[in-house]
Short mmCIF file of C-alpha atoms in Angstrom, two decimals:
data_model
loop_
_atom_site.label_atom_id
_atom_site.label_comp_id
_atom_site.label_asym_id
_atom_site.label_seq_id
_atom_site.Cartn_x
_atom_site.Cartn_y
_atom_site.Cartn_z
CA UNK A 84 13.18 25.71 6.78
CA UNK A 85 13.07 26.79 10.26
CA UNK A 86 12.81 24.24 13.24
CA UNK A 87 8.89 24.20 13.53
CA UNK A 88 8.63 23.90 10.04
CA UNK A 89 10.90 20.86 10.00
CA UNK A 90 9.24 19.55 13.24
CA UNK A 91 6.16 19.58 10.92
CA UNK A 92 7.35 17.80 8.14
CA UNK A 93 9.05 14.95 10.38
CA UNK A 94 5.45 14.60 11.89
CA UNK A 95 3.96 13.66 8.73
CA UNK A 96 7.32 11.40 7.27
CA UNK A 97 6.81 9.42 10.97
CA UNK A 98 3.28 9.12 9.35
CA UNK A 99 4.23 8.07 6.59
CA UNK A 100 6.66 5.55 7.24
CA UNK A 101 4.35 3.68 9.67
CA UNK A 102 0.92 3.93 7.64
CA UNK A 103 2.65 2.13 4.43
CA UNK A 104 3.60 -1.35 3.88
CA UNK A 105 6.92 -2.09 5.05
CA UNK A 106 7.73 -3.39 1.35
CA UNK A 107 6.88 0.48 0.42
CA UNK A 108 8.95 1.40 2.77
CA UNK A 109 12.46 -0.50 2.34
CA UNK A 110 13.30 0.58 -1.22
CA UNK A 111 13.31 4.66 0.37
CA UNK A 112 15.54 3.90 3.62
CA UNK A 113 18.37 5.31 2.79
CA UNK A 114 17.36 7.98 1.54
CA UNK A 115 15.32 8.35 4.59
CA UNK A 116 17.95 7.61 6.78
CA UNK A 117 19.83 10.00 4.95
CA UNK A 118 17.27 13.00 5.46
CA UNK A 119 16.75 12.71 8.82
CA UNK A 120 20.82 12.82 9.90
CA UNK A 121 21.56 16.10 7.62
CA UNK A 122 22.91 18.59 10.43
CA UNK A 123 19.92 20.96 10.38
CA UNK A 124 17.83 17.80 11.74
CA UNK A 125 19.98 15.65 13.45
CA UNK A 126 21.83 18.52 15.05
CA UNK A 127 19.04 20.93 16.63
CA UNK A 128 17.80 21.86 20.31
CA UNK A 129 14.64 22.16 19.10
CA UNK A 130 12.56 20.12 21.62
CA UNK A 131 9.16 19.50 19.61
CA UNK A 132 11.70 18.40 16.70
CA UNK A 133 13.49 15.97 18.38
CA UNK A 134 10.42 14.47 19.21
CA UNK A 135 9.75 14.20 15.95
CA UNK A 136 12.73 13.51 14.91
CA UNK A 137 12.85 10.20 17.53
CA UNK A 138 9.36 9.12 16.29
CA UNK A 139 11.15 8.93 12.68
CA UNK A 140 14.03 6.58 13.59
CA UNK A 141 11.17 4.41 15.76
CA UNK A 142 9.21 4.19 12.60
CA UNK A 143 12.35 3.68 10.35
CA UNK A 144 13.58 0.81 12.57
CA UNK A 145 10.22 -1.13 12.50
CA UNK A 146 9.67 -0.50 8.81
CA UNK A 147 13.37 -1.69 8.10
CA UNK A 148 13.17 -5.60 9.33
CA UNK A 149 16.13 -7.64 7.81
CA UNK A 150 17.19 -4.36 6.51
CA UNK A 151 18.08 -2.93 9.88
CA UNK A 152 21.36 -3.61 9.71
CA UNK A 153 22.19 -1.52 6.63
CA UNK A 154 21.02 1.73 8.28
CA UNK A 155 22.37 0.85 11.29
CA UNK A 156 24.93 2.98 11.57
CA UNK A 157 22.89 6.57 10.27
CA UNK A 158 20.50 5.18 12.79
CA UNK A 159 22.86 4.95 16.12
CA UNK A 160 24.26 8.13 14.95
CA UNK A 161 20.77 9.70 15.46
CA UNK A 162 20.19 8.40 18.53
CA UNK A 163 23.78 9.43 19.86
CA UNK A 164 23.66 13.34 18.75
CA UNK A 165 20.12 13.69 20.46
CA UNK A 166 21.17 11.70 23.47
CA UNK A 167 23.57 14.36 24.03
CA UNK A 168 21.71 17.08 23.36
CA UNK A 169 22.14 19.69 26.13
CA UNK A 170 19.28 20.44 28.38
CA UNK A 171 17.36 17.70 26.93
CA UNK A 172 16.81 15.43 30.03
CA UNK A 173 13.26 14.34 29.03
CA UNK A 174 14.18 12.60 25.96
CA UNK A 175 16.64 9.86 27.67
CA UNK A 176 14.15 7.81 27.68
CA UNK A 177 12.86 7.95 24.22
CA UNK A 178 16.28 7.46 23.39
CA UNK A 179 16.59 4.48 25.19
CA UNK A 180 13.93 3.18 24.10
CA UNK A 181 14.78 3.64 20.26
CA UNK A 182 18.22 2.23 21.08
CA UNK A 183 16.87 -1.06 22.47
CA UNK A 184 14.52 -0.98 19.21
CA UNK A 185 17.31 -0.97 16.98
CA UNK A 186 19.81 -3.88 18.31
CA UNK A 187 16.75 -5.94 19.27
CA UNK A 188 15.36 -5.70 15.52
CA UNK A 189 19.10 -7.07 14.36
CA UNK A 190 18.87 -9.73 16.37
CA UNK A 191 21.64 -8.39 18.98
CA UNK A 192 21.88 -8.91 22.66
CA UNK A 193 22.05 -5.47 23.90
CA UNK A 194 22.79 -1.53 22.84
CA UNK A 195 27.00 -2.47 23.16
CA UNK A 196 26.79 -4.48 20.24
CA UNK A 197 25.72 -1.27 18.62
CA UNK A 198 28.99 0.62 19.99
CA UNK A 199 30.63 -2.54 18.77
CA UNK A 200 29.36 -2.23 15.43
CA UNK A 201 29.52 1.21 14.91
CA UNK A 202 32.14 3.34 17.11
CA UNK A 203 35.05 2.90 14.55
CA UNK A 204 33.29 4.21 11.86
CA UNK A 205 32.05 6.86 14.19
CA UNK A 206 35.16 7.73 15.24
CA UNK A 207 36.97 7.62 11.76
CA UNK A 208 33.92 10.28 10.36
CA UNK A 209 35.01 12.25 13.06
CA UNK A 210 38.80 12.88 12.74
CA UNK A 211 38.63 14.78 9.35
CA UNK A 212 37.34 17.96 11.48
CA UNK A 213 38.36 17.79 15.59
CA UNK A 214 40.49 20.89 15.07
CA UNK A 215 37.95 23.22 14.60
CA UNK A 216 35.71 21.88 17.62
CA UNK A 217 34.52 24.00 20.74
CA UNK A 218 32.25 22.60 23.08
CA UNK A 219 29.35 23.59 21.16
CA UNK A 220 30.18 21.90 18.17
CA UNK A 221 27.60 19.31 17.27
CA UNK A 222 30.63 16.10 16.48
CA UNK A 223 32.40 17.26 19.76
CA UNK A 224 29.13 16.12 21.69
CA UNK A 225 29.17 13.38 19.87
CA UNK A 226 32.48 11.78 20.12
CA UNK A 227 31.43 12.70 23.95
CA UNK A 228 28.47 10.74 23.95
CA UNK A 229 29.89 7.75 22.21
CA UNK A 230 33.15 7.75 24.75
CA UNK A 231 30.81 8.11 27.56
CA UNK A 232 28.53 5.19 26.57
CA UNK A 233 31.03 2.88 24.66
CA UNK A 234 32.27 1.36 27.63
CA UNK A 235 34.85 -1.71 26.65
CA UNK A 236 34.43 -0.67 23.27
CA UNK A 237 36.70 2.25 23.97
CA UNK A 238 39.95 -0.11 24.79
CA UNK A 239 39.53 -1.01 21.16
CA UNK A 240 39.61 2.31 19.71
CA UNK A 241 42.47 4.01 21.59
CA UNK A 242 44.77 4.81 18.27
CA UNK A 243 42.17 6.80 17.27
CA UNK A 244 40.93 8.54 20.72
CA UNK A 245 43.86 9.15 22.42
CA UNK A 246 44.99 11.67 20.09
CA UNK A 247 41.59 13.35 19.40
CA UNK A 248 41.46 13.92 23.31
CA UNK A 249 45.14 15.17 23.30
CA UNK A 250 44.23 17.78 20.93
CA UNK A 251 40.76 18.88 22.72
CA UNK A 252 42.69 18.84 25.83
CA UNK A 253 45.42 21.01 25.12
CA UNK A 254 45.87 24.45 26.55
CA UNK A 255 44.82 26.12 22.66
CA UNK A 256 41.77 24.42 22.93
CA UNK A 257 38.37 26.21 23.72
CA UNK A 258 38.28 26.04 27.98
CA UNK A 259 35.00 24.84 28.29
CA UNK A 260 35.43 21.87 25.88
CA UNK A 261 39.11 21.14 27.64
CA UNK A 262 36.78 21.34 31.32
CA UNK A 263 34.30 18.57 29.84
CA UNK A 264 36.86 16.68 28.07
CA UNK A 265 39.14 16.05 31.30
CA UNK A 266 36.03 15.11 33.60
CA UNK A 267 35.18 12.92 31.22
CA UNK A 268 38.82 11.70 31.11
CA UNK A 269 38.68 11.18 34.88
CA UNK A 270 35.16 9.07 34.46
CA UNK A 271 37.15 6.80 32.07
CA UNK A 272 40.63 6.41 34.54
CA UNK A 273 38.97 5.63 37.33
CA UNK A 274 36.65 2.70 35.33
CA UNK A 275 39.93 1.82 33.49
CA UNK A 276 39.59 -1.79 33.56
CA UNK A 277 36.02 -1.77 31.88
CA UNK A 278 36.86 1.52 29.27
CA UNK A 279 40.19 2.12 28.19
CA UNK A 280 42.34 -0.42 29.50
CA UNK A 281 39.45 -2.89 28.70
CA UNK A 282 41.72 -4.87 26.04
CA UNK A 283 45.12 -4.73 28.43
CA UNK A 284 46.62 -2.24 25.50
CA UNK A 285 46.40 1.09 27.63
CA UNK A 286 49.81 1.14 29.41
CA UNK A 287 51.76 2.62 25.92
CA UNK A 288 49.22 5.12 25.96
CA UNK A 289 49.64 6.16 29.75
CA UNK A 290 52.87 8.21 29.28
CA UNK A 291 51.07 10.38 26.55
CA UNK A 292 48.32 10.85 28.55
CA UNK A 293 50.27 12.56 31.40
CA UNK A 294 52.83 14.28 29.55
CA UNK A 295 50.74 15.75 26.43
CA UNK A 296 47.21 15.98 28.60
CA UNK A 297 47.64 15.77 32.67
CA UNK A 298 50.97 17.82 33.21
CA UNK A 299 50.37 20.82 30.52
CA UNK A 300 47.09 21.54 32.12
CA UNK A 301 48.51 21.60 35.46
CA UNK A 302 50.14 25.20 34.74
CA UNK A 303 48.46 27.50 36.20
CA UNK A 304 46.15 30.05 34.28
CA UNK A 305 43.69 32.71 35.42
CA UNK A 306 39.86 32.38 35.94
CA UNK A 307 37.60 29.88 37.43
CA UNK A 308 37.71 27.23 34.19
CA UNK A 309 41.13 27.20 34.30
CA UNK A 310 41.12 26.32 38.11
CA UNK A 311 38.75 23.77 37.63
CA UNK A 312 40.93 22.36 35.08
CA UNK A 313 43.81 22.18 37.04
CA UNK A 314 41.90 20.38 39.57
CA UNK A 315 40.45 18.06 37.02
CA UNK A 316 43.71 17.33 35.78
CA UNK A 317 45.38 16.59 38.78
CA UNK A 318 42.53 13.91 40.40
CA UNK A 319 43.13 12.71 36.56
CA UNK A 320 46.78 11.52 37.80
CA UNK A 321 45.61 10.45 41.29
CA UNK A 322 43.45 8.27 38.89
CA UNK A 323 46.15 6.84 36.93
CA UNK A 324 47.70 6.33 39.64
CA UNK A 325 45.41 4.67 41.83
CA UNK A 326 44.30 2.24 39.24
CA UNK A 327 47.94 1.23 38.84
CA UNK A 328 48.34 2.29 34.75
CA UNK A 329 51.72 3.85 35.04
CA UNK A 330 54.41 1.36 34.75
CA UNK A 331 57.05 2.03 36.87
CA UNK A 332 60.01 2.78 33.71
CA UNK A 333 57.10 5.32 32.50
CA UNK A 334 57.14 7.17 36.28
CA UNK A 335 60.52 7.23 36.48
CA UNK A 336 60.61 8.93 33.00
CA UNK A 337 57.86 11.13 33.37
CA UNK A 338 58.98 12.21 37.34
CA UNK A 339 61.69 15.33 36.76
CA UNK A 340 58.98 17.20 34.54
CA UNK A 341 55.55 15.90 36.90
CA UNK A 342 56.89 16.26 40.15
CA UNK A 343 57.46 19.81 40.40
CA UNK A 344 54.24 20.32 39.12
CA UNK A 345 52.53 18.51 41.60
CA UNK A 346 54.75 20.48 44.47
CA UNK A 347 53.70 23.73 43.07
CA UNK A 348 49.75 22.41 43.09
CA UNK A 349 50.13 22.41 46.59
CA UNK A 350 50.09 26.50 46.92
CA UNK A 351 47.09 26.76 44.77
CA UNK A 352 44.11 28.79 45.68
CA UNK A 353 41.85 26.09 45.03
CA UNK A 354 41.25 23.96 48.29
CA UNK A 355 40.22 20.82 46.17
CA UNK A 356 43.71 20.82 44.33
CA UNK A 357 45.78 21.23 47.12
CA UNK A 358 43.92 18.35 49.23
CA UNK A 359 43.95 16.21 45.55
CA UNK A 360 47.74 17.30 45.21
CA UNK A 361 48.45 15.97 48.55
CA UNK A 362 46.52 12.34 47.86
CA UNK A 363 48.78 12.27 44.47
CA UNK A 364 51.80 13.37 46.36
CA UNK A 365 51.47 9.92 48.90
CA UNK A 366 50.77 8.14 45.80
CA UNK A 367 54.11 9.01 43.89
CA UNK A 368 56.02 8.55 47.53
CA UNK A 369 54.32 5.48 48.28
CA UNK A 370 55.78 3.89 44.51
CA UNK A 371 58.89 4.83 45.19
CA UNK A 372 60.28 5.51 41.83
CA UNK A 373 64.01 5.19 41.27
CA UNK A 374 64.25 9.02 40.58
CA UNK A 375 62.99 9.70 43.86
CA UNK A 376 66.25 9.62 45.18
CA UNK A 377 67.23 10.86 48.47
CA UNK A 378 68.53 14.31 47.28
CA UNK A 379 64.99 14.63 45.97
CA UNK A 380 63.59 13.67 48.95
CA UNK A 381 64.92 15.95 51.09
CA UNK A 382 63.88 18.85 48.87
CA UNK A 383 60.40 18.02 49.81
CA UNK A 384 60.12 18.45 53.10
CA UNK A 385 60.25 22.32 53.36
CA UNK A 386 56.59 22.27 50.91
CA UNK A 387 55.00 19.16 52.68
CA UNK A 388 55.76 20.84 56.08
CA UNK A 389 54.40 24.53 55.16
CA UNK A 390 50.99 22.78 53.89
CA UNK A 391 50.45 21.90 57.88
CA UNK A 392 50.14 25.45 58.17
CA UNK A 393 46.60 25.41 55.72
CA UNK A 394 44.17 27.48 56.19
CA UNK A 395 41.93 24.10 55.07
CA UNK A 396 41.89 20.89 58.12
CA UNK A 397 41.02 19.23 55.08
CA UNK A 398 44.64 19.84 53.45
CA UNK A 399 46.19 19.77 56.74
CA UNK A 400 44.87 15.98 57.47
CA UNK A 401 45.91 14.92 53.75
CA UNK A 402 48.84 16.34 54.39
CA UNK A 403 49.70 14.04 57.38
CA UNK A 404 48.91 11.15 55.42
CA UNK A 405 51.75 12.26 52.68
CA UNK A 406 53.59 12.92 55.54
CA UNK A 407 53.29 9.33 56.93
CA UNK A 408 54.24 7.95 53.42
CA UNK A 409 57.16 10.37 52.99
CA UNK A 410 59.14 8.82 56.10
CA UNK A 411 58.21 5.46 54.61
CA UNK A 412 59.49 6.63 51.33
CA UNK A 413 63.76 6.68 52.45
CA UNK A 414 65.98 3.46 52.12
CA UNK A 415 66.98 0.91 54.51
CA UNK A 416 70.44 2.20 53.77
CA UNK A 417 69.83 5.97 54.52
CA UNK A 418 72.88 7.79 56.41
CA UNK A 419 70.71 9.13 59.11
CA UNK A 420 74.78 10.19 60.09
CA UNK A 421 75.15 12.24 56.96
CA UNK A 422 71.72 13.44 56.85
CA UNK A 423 71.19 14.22 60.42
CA UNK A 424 70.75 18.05 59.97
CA UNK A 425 67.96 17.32 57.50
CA UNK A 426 66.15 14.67 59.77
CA UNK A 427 66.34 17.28 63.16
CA UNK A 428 64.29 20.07 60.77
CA UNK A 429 62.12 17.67 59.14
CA UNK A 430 61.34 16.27 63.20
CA UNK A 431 61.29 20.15 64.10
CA UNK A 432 58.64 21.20 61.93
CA UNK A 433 56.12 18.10 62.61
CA UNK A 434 56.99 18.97 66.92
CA UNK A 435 55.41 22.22 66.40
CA UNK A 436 52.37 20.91 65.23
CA UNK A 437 52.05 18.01 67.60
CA UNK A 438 51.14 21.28 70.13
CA UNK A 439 48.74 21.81 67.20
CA UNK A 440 45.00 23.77 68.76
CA UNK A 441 43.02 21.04 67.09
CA UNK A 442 43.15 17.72 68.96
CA UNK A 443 42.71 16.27 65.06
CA UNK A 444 45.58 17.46 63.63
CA UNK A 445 47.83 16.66 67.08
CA UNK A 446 46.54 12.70 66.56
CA UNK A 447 47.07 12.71 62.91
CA UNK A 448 50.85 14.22 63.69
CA UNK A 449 52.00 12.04 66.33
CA UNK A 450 51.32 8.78 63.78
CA UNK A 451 53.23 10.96 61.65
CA UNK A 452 55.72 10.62 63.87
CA UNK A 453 55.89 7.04 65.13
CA UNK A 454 56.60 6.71 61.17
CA UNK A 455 58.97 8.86 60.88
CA UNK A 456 60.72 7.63 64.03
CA UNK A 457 62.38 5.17 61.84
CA UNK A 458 65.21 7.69 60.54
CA UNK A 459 66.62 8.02 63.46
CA UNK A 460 64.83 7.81 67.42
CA UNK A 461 67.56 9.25 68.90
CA UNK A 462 67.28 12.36 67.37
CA UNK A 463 63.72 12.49 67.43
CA UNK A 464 63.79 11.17 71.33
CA UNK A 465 65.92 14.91 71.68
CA UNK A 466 63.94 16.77 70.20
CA UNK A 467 60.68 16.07 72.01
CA UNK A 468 62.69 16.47 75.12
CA UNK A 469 63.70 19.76 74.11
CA UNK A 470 59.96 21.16 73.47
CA UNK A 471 58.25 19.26 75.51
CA UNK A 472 57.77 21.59 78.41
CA UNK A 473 56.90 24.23 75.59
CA UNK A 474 53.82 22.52 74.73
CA UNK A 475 50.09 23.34 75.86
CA UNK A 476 49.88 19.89 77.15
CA UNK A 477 52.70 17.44 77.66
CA UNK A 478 50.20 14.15 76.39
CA UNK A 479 51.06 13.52 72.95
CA UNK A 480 55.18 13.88 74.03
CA UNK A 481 54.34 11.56 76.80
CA UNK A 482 52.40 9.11 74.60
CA UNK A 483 55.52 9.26 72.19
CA UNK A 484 58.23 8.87 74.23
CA UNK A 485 56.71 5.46 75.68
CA UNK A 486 56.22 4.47 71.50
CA UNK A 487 59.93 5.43 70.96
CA UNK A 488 61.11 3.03 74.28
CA UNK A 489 59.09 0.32 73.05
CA UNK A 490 61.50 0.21 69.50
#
């Protein structure tokens, strides 16, 4: 039966099912239920079917009463699967509206009582076949739609989602489903509190979650998906970070592999990773794991310094602000003795750029500098007298020199 043909026959079941007594009705809801989710309904694009299709869970709600809560679950299912139909803006609505129909008629306060009542069993129909998925494949938009709507729900169910997204998201899977999989990953980090981490039980999932998702789809691979990935990926950390859901033992474990992936973000073509790989950069300095020693640190500089040289502002001024975290990032104890050849390049290569030809750049430098004046001022206090009379303008030495005699 084609899709107007079906479309057809759901017109005259909606019929049906709301001209007859409601004691007609009950004894045939499953089996309604039942017709109305097999694939070749529940799963079209057909718009005028949909419709109908919508109409038929309206009617089978209102005819169900007490029963409701039996059929639930078919029901929500529906309602989920066209919700996330592609291209089908036009039918939110409806769909909210049939969702508000069905928890109201069981008596429940609002549509995430449904996702309370229903998302495990969702999710457990769903695992049998996630290895075959692409992001056309009708239970991939599903277990979209329900992770995108379930809300605190989801902190409940992470034994069973975290490894469904690990699969979708690794570099095997279809591109296009890893791209929509990983933005919707980044939706759910950086609303942790009220999604994943909703029940406080997200922290032994964070270290999978970077090393089986974030860090393999920060290698770099041709075309335009695969850059957007990496970009997803990496504001997908900054995420993580941000929200605080990496314990400190988990970044110390997870830095020798994530950090050099991070550096090497910084070369790549795409603007928006390099200024995101910058931001997560200043995020890793500014924890200070204990694996960030000072051998490490040192090893940095020559990378963080060469982005000042962007062809982006926008990288150059995040850039700065890693910068000013970096010279935070050394220890109280640091041998600025032992290290001194290492502090007069790291000083050198910020000097050139406080003679920088946008007046931006020269500001965001010289507090760059006041930070990093810490290592050793003496040094530093050389060095601007040794370019000073180099520079365009001798202002922003000037203006430093007076910060460094005020220390």
């Amino acid at each position: 039966v084609g899709p107007v043909q079906c479309a057809s026959c759901l017109t005259v079941l909606a019929g049906l099912v709301r001209g007859a007594r409601d004691e007609d009705v009950r004894p045939h809801l499953q089996a309604i239920t039942e017709c109305i989710a097999e694939p070749e309904v529940s799963q079209s694009a057909h718009l005028p079917l949909l419709q109908q299709l919508l109409a038929c869970v309206t009617a089978t709600t209102r005819a169900s009463g007490d029963a409701c809560r039996q059929h639930s679950l078919g029901l929500f299912s529906i309602l989920l699967r066209v919700g996330a139909t592609r291209n089908m803006e036009q039918l939110k609505p409806e769909v909210a509206s049939a969702l508000s129909l069905l928890y109201n008629t069981q008596g429940m306060e609002d549509v995430m009582e449904l996702y309370q009542a229903h998302s495990q069993d969702i999710v457990s129909g769903l695992k049998a076949g996630y290895t075959t998925w692409t992001v056309h494949s009708p239970d991939c938009t599903l277990f979209a739609s329900l992770l995108s709507g379930a809300g605190p729900v989801i902190g409940q169910l992470l034994d069973d989602v975290i490894p469904i997204l690990t699969f979708c998201l690794s570099p095997e899977s279809d591109p296009e489903m890893r791209l929509h999989f990983i933005t919707l990953l980044i939706r759910l980090l950086l609303d942790a509190p009220a999604t994943v981490d909703s029940q406080k039980l997200f922290s032994p999932f964070a270290l999978r979650v970077v090393s089986d998702i974030i860090i393999p789809n920060l290698v770099w691979r041709a075309g335009r998906t695969s850059a957007a990935i990496r970009t997803a990926a990496m504001t997908s950390l900054q995420a993580l970070l941000q929200g605080s859901l990496l314990a400190q033992d988990q970044l110390h474990q997870l830095l020798p592999d994530l950090l050099p992936k991070v550096v090497s973000s910084l070369d790549d073509d795409n603007q928006s990773t390099r200024v995101v790989s910058c931001k997560v950069l200043q995020l890793l300095l500014g924890n200070r794991p204990p694996s960030l020693d000072v051998d490490k640190l040192h090893s940095l500089y020559g990378d963080l310094l060469k982005r000042l040289d962007d062809s982006s502002d926008d990288v150059r001024i995040a850039m700065t602000r890693t910068l000013s975290t970096y010279a935070r990032a050394f220890p109280d104890d640091y041998d600025r003795d032992l290290y001194k050849a290492h502090i007069e390049a790291f000083y050198k290569g910020l000097l050139i750029h406080l003679d920088d030809p946008s007046g931006d750049i020269q500001e965001a430098v010289l507090l760059v500098l006041q930070q990093a004046a810490r290592l050793n001022s003496a040094i530093l206090q050389q060095q601007i007298e040794a370019v000073k009379h180099k520079h365009r303008t001798p202002r922003y030495c000037d203006e430093l020199l007076t910060f460094l005699e005020q220390l």
